[in-house]
Coordinates of C-alpha atoms (C1' of nucleotides) in Angstrom, one line a residue:
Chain A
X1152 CA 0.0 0.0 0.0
X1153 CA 1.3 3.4 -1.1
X1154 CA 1.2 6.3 1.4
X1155 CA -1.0 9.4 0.8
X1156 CA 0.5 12.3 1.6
X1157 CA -0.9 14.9 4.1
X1158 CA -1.9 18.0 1.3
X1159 CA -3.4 14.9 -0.6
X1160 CA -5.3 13.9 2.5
X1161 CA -6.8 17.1 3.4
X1162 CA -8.0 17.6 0.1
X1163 CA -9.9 14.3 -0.5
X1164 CA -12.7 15.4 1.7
X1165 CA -13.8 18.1 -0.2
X1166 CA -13.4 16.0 -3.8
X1167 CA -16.2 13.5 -1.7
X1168 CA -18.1 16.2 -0.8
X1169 CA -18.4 17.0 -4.4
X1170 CA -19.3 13.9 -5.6
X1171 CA -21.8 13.1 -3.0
X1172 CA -23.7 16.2 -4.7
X1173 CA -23.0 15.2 -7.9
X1174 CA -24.0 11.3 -7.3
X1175 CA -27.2 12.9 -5.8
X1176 CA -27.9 15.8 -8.8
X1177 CA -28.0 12.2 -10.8
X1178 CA -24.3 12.3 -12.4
X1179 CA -22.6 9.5 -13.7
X1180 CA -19.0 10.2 -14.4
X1181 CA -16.9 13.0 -13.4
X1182 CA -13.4 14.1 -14.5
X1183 CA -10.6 15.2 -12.7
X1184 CA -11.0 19.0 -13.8
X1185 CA -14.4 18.7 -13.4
X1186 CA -13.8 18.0 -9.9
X1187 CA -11.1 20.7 -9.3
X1188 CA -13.1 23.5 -11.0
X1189 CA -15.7 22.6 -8.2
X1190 CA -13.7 22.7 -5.5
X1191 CA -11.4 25.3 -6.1
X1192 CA -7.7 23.2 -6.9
X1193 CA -5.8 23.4 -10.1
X1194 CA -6.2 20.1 -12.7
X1195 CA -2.9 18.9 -12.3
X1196 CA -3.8 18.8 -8.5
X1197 CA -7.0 16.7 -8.1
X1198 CA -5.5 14.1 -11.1
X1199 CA -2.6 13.4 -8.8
X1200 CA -4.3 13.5 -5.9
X1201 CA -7.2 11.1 -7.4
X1202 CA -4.4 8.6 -8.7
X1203 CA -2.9 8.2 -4.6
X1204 CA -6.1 6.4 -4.4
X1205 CA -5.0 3.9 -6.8
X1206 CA -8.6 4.6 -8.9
X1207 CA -8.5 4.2 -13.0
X1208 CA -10.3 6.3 -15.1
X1209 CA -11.0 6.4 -18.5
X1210 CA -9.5 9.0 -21.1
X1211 CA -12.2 11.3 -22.2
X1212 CA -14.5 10.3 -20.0
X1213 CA -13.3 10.6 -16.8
X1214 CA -14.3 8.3 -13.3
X1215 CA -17.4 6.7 -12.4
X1216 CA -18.8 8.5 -9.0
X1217 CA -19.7 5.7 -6.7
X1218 CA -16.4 3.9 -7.7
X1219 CA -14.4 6.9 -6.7
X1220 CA -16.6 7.8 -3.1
X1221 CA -15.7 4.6 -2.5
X1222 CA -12.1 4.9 -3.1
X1223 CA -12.1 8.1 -1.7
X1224 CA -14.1 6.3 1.4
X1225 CA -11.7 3.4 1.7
X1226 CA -8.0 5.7 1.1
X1227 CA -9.1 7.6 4.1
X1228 CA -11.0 4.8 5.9
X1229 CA -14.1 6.3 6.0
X1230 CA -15.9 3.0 4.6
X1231 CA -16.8 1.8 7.6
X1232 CA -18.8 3.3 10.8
X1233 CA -15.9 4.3 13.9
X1234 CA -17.1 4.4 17.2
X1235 CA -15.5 7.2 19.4
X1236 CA -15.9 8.6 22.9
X1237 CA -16.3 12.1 23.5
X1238 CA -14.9 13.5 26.9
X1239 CA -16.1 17.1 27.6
X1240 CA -19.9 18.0 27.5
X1241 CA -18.8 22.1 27.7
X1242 CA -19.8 24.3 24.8
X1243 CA -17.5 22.4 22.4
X1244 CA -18.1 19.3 23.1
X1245 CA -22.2 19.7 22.4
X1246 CA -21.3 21.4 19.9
X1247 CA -19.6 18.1 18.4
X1248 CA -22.3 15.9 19.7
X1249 CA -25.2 18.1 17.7
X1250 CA -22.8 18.1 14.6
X1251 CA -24.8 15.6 12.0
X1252 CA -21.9 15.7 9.6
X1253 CA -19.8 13.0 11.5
X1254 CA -21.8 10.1 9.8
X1255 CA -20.3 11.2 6.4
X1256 CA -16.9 10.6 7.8
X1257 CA -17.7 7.3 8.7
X1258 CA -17.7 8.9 12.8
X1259 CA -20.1 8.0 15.4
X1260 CA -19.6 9.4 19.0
X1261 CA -22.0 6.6 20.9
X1262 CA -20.9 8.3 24.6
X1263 CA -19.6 11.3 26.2
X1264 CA -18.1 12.1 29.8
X1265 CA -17.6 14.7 31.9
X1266 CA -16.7 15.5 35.4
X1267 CA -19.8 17.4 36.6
X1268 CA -22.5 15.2 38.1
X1269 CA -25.3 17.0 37.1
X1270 CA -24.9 15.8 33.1
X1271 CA -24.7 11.7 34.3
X1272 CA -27.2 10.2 33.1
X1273 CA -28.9 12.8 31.0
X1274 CA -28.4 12.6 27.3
X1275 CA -27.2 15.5 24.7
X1276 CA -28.4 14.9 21.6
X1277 CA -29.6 11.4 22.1
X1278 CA -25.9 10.7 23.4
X1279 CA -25.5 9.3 26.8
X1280 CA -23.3 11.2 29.0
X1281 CA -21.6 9.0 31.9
X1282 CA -18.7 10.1 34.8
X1283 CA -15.3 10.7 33.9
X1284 CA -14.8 7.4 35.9
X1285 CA -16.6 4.9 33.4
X1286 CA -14.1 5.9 30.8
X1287 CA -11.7 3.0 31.6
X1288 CA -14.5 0.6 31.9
X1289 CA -16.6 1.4 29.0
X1290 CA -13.8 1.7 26.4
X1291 CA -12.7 -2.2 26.2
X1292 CA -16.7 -3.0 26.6
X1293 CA -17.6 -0.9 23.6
X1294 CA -14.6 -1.7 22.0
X1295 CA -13.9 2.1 21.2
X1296 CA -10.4 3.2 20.1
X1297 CA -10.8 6.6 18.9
X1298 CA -10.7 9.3 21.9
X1299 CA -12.4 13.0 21.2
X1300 CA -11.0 15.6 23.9
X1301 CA -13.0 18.8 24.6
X1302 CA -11.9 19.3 28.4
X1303 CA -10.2 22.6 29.0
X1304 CA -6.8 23.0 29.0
X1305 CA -6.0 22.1 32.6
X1306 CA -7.5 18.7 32.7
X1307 CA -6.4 17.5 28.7
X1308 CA -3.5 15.3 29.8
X1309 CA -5.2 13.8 32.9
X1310 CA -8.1 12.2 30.5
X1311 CA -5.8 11.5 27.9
X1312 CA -3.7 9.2 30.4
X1313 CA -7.1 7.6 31.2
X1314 CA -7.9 7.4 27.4
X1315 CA -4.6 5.7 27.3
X1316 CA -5.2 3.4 30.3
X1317 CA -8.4 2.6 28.8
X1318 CA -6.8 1.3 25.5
X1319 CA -7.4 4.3 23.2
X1320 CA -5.3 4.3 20.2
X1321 CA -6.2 7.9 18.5
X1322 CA -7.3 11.1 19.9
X1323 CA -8.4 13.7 18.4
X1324 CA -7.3 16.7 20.4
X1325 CA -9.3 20.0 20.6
X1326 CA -7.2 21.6 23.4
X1327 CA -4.0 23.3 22.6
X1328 CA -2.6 21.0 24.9
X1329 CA 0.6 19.3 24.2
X1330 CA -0.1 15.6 24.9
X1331 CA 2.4 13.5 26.2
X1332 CA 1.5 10.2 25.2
X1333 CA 3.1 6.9 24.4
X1334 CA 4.4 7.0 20.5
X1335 CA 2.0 4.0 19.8
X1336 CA -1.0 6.4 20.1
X1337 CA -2.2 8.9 17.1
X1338 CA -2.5 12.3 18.3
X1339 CA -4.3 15.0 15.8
X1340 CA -4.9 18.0 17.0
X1341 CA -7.3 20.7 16.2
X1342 CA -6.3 23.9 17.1
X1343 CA -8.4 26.7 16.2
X1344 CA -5.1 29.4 16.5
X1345 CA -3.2 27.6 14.4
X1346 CA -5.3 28.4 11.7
X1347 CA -6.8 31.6 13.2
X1348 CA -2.7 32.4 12.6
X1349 CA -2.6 31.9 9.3
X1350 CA -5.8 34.2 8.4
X1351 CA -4.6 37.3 11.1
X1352 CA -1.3 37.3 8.8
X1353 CA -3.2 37.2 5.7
X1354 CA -5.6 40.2 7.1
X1355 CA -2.7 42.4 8.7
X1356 CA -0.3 41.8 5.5
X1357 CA -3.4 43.4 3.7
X1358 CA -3.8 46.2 5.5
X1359 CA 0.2 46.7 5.7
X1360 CA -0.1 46.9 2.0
X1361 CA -3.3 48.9 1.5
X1362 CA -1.6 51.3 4.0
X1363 CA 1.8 51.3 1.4
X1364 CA -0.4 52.0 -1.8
X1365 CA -2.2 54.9 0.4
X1366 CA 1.2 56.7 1.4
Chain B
X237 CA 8.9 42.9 5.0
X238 CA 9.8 39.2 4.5
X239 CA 6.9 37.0 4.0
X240 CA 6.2 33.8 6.6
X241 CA 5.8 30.3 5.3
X242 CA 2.3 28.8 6.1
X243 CA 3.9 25.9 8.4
X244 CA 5.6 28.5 10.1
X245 CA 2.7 30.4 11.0
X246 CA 0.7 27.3 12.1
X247 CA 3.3 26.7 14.2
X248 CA 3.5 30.0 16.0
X249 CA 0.8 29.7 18.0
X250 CA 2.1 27.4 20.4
X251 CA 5.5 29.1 20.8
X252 CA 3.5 31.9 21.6
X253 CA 1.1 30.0 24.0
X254 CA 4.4 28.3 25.8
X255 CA 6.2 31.5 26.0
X256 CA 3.5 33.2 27.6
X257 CA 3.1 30.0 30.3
X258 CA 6.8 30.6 30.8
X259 CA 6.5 34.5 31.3
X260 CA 4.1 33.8 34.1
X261 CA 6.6 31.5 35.7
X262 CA 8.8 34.0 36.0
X263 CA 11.3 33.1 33.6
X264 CA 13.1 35.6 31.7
X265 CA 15.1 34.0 28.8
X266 CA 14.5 30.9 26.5
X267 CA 16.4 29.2 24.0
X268 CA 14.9 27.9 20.8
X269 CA 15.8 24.4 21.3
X270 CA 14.2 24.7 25.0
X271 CA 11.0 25.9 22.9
X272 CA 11.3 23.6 20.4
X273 CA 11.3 21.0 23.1
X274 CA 8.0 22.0 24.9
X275 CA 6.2 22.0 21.9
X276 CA 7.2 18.8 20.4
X277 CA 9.1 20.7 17.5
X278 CA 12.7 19.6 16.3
X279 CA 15.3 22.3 17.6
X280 CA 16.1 23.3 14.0
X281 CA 12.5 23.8 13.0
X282 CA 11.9 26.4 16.4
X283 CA 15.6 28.2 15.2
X284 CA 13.9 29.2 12.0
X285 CA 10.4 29.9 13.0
X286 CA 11.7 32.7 15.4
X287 CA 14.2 34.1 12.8
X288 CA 11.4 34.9 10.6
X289 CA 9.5 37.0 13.1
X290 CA 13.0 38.6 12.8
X291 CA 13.7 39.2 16.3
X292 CA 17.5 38.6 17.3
X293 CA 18.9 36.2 20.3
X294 CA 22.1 36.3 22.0
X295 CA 24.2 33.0 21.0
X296 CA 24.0 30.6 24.7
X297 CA 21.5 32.8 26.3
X298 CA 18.7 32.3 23.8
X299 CA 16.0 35.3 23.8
X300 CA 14.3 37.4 25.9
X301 CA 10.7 36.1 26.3
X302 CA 8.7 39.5 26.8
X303 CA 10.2 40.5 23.3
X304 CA 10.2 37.4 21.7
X305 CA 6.5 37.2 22.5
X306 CA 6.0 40.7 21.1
X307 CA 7.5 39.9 18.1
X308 CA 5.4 36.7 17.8
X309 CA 1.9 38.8 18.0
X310 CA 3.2 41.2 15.4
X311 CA 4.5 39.0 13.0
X312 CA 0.9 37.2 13.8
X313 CA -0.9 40.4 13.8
X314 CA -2.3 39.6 17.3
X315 CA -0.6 42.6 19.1
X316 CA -3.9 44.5 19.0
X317 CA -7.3 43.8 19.2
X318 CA -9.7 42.8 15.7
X319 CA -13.3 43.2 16.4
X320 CA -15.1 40.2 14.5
X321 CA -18.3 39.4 13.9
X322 CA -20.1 36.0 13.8
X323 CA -22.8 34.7 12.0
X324 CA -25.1 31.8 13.3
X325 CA -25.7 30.7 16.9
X326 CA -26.1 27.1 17.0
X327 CA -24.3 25.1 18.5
X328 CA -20.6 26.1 17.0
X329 CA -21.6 29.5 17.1
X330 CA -22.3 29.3 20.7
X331 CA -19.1 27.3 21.4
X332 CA -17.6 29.9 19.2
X333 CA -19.1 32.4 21.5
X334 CA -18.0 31.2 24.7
X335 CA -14.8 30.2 24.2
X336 CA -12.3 32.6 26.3
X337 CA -9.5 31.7 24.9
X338 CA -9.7 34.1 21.2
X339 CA -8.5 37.4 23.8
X340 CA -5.0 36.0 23.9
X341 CA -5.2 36.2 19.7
X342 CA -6.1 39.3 19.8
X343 CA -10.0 38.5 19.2
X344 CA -13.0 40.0 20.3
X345 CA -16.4 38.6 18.6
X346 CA -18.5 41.9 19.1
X347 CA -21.7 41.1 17.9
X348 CA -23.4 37.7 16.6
X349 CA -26.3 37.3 14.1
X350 CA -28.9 35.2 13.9
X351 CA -32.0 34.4 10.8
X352 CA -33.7 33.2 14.1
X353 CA -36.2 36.0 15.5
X354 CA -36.1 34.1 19.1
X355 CA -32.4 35.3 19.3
X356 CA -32.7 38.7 18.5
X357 CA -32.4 40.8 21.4
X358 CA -30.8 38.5 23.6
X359 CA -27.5 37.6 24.9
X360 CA -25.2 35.2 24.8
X361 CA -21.6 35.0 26.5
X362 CA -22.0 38.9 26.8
X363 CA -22.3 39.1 23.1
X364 CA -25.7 40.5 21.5
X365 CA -27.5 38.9 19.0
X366 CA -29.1 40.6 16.0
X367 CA -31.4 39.8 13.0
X368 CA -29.3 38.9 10.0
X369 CA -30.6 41.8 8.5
X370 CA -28.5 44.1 10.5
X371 CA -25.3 42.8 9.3
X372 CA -25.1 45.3 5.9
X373 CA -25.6 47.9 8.4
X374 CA -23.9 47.7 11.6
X375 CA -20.5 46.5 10.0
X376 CA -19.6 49.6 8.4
X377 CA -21.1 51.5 11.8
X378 CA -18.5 49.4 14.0
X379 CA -15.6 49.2 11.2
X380 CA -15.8 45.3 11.6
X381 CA -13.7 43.8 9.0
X382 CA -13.8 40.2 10.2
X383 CA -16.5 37.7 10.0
X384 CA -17.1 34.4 11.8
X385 CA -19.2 31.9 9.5
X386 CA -21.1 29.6 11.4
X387 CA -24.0 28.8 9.8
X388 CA -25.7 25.5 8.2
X389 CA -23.9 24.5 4.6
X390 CA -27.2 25.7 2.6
X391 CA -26.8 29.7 4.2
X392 CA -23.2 29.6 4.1
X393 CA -22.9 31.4 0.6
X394 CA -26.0 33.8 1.4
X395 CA -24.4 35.2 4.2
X396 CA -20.7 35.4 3.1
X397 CA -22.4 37.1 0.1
X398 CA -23.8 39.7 2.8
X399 CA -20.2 40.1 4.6
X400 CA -18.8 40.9 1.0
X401 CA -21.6 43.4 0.6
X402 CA -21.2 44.9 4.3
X403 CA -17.3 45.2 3.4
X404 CA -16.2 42.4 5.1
X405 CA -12.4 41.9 4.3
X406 CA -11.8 38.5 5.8
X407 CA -14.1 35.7 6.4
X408 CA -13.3 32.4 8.9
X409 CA -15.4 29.9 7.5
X410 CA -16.4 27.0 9.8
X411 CA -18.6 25.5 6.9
X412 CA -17.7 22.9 4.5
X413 CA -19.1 25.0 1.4
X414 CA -16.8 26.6 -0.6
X415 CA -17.1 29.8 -0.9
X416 CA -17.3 32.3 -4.0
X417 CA -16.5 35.9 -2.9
X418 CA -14.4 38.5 -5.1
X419 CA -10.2 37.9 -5.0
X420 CA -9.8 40.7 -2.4
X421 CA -11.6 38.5 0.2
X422 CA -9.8 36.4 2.6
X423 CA -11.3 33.7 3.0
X424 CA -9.9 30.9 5.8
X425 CA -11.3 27.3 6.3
X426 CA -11.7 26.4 9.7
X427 CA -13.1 22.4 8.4
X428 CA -13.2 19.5 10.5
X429 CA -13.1 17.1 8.3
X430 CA -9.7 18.0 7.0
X431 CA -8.5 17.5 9.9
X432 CA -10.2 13.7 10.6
X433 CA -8.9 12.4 7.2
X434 CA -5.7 13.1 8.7
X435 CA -6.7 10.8 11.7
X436 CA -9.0 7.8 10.3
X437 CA -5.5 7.2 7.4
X438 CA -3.2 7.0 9.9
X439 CA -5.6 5.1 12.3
X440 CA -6.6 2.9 9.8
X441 CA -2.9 2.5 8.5
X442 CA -2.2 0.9 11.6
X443 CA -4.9 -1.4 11.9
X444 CA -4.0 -2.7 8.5
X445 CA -0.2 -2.8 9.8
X446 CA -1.5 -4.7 13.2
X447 CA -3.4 -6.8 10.9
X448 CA -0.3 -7.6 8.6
X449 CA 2.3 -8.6 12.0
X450 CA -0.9 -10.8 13.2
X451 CA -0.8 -12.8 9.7
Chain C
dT1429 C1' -11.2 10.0 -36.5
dA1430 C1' -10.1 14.0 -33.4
dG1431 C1' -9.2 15.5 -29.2
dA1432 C1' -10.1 15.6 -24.2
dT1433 C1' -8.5 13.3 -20.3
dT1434 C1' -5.8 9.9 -18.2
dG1435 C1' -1.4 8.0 -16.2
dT1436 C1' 3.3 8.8 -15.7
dT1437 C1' 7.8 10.8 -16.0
dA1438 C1' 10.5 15.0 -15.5
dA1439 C1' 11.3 19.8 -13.9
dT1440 C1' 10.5 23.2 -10.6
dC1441 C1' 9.7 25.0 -6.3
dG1442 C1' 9.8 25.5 -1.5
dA1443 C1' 10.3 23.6 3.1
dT1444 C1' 13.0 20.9 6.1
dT1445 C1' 17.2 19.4 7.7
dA1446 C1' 22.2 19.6 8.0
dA1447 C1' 26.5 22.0 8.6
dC1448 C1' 29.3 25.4 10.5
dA1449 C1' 31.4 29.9 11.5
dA1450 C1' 30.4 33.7 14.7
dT1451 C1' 29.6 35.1 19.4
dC1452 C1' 28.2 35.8 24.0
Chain D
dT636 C1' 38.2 30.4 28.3
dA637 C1' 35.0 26.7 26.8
dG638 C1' 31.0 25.6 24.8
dA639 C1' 26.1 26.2 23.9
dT640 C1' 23.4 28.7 21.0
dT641 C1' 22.7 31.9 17.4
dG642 C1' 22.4 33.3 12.4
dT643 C1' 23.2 31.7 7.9
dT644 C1' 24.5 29.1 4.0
dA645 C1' 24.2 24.6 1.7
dA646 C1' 22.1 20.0 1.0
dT647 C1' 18.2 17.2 1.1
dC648 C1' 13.7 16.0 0.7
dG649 C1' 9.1 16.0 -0.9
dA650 C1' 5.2 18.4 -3.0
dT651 C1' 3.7 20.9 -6.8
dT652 C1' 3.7 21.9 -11.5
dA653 C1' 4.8 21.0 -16.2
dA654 C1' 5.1 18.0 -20.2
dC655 C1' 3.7 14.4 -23.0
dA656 C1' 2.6 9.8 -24.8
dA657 C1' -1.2 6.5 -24.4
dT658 C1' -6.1 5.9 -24.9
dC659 C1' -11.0 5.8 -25.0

DNA sequence: TAGATTGTTAATCGATTAACAATC
DNA sequence: TAGATTGTTAATCGATTAACAATC
């Protein structure tokens, strides 16, 4: 198996996006300009990253759409269902719970924790929400190994030992926490500065300039 | 002024949010492999970051942190306050809303919108929420030049189509649609998904490697 | 057939990493 | 002074972009 390189990867969801519209509009077949003009790449870009799922299409005509979602699907192993666990039932974290979009990325979060008593056995958005303290239990009984952390900052590497203990193996990390973690365990993070960053450069090199032009 | 590679933006952030832990500890001088080290980053990788905010160190004492953290918000353009607003309070908006942590970026949501008339009027995290209608006219009034897209997929180009028209100059877009506003727009995606491609390849990566040593 | 699109190889570009002299 | 760290130049690596023959 070929590896797909990160850029690659972070564009693929947006190529299914696009074809799940166009499968449901009632297309067929769909090149790979086709599919860049709709989501904003260069040619070149999309036929390169298409061929990293090891898909063949046919010159002139382009790919059949439910062959490539399901390429697309299975490169980035969204073809089948993962259970996860969230831990943190603050703003964020019902914010992921209510967020129907998971279920196209192959994500299901069947249970959440949290440390405040008053949320056990009450449900947020038809998720069950159990104490901090079932997390080791429940994780090898529901056979869950992906790990979403939405605790604040302070208490990100105390659950993500317990994820750990409990036999996690990815988490993905909204807190701008460093974890330290064995290597064996996937750690993405999700860090709303990082790209906050990139779009305050982008605005204040603007301005920089605008003021330039104006003098 | 030199431009600053997008890695090296995304990876300012956390200097700046280690440098900052370390200020309050009372620490007065840091060396770029000591950063580089609490932030998981390779020595070499932190030496360069910080030589393109173009701030100078002394050879075997490092920098001084109240500067080098000075010279991390400007190169970031967080040194003084942009007044943003955001568009849709469900349940990302409201996270959006409540979350504390935009001041030390040098972000202040100001005012939130809302199509929902049950909204309007109230508050939420201290922030008011207006019609939708209001937006054309209350950017301009406030010289808001950021806006915060929150809204579901099938609004998302109506309303960024509004921001344009209030004179919007950067829109943070945490919606999957891609969005078609003139070239002098900003426009940065803020999408989850990228992010969990990421994490289900390299999770499933390793299943199929676990899979493999078991055979 | 004609020609748009694919698959693939080569060229370019830019970021990462290595190397090392300067210096506090 | 000795040596850790800086600033900077060079080498490497990998992604992007270009080029083009194959093909439906």
């Amino acid at each position: 198996m070929q590896t797909i390189s990160s850029p690659t990867l972070r564009r693929l969801p947006s190529y299914l996006r696009t074809l799940r519209v166009l499968q449901e509009q009632g297309e067929t077949h769909v090149s790979a300009p086709q599919i860049a003009a709709l989501t904003g790449q260069e040619a070149i870009v999309a036929r390169k990253d298409l061929a990293s799922t090891a898909i063949v299409g046919k010159p002139r005509v382009g790919f059949e759409i439910p062959a490539l979602i399901k390429a697309i699907e299975g490169a980035l192993g969204w073809d089948n269902v993962t259970d996860a666990f969230l831990v943190g039932v603050g703003n964020l974290g019902r914010a992921l719970l209510a967020y129907e979009g998971f279920a196209a990325y192959g994500l299901k979060i069947v249970a959440a924790f949290d440390a405040n008593p008053d949320l056990h056995g009450s449900d947020f958005a038809d998720t069950p929400i159990f104490p901090l303290e079932k997390l080791v239990d429940l994780t090898p009984r529901l056979r869950v190994h992906l790990g979403i952390l939405a605790v604040p900052p302070t208490a990100a590497q105390m659950v993500a030992d317990k994820m750990v203990k409990a036999g996690i193996t990815g988490i993905w990390n909204f807190t701008p926490t460093l974890l330290s973690v064995p290597e064996s365990i996937i750690v993405q993070r999700e860090d709303m500065s990082v790209s906050l960053s990139e779009l305050s450069y982008k605005i204040s090199s603007q301005i920089a300039l605008e003021k330039k032009e104006t003098a």
